[in-house]
C-alpha positions as CSV (number, residue, x, y, z in Angstrom):
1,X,-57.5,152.4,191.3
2,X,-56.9,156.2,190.6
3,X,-56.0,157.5,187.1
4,X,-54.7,160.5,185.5
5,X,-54.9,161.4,181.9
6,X,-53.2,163.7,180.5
7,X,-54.0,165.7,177.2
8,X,-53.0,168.7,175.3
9,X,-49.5,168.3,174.3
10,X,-48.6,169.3,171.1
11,X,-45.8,170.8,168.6
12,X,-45.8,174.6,168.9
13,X,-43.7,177.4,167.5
14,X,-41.2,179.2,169.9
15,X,-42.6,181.8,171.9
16,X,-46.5,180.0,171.4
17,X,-48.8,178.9,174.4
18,X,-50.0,175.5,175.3
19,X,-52.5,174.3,178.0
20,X,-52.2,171.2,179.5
21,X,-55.4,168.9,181.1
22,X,-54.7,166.1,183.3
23,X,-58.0,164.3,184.4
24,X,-57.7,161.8,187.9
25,X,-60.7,160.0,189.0
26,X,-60.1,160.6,192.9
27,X,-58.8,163.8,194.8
28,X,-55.8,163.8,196.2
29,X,-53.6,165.9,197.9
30,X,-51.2,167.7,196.2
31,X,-50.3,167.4,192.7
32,X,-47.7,167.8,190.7
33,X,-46.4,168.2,187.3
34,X,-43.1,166.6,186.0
35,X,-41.3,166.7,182.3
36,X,-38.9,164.2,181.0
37,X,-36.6,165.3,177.8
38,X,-34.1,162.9,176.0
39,X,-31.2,162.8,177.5
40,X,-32.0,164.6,180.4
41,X,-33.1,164.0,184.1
42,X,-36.5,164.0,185.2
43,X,-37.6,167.9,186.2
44,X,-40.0,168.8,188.6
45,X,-42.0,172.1,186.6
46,X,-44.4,172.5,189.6
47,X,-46.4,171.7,192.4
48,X,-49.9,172.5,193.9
49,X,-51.0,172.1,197.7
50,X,-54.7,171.9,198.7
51,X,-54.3,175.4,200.1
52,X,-53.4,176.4,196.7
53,X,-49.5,176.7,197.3
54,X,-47.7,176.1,194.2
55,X,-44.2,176.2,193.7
56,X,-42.5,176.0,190.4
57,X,-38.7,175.3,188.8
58,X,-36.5,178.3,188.3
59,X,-36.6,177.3,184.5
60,X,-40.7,177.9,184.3
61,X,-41.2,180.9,186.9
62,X,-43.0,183.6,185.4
63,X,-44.4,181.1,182.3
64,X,-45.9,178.6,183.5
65,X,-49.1,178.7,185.8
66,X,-50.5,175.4,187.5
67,X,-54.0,175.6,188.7
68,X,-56.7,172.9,189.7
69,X,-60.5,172.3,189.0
70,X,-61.9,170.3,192.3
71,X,-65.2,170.8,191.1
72,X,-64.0,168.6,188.2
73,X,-61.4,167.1,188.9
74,X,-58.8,168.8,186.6
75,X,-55.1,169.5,186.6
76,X,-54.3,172.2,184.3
77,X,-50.7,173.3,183.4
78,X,-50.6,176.7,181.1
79,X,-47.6,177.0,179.6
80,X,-46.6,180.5,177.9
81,X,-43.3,181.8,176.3
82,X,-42.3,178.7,175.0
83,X,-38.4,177.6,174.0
84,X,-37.1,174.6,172.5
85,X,-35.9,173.7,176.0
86,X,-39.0,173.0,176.9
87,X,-39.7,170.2,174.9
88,X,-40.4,167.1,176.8
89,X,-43.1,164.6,177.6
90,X,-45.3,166.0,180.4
91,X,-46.7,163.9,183.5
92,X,-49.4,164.7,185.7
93,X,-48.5,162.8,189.6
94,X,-50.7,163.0,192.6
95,X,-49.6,162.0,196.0
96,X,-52.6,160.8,198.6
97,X,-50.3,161.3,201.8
98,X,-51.4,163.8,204.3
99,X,-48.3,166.2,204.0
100,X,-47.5,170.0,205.5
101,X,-46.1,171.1,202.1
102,X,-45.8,169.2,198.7
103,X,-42.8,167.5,197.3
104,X,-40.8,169.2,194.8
105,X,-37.7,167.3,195.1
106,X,-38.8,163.6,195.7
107,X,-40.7,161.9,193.1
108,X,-41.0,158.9,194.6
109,X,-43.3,160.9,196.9
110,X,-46.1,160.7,194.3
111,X,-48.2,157.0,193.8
112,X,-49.6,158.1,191.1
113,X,-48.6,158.9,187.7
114,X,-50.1,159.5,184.2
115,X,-48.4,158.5,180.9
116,X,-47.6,161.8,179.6
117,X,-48.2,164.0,176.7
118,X,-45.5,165.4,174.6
119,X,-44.4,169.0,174.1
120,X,-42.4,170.0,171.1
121,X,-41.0,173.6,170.6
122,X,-39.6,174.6,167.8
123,X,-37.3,177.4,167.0
C-alpha cells in the first residue's frame, strides 16, 4: 500500500515563504501537487516528471518551485511570495502509470493521494 504524508503547512504572513514535505513510501512516476480552497475547485499548482519536467499553474509560475528527493523519497513544494489566494489545503498525488508527460489536467490520473496540509495567508 503506498503512502504520502504531507507536512509543513502553516499560517504565514503575506509575502512569507513556506516549504512543503510530502513523504511516499514507493517511487512513482510523476508527481504532483494539488490545493483545494473553500469554495473553490480543485487546482492543479504543479507537476514533476521523472526526467525532471515540471509544469506549474499560471497562478504559481515564478513562486513556487517543485523538486524531488529520490534518494529519500521526498516531495518538496517551496512556496515564496505568498497572497491570501493562496490559502488552501495542499495534497501531495503520485501516479504509478508509465506515461510520456504527466497529468496536469486530469486528477483522476493519480492513485494516490495524501490528506493534505493546510496553508493560511494572511494579509
Amino acid at each position: 500500500q503506498v503512502q504520502l504524508t504531507e507536512s509543513g503547512g502553516a499560517p504565514v504572513q503575506s509575502g512569507g515563504s513556506l516549504s512543503l514535505s510530502c513523504v511516499y513510501t514507493s517511487t512513482p512516476r510523476c508527481m504532483a501537487w494539488f490545493r483545494k480552497a473553500p469554495g473553490k475547485e480543485r487546482e492543479t499548482v504543479a507537476t514533476i516528471h521523472p526526467s525532471g519536467k515540471t509544469r506549474y499553474a499560471d497562478s504559481v509560475a515564478g513562486r513556487f518551485i517543485i523538486s524531488q528527493d529520490k534518494s529519500q523519497n521526498i516531495l518538496r513544494l517551496q512556496m515564496g511570495g505568498l497572497i491570501p489566494e493562496d490559502t488552501a489545503e495542499y495534497v501531495c498525488a503520485a501516479d504509478f502509470e508509465k506515461r510520456f508527460a504527466c497529468s496536469f489536467y486530469f486528477p483522476e490520473e493519480y492513485q494516490y493521494y495524501g490528506k493534505g496540509t493546510q496553508v493560511t495567508v494572511s494579509s
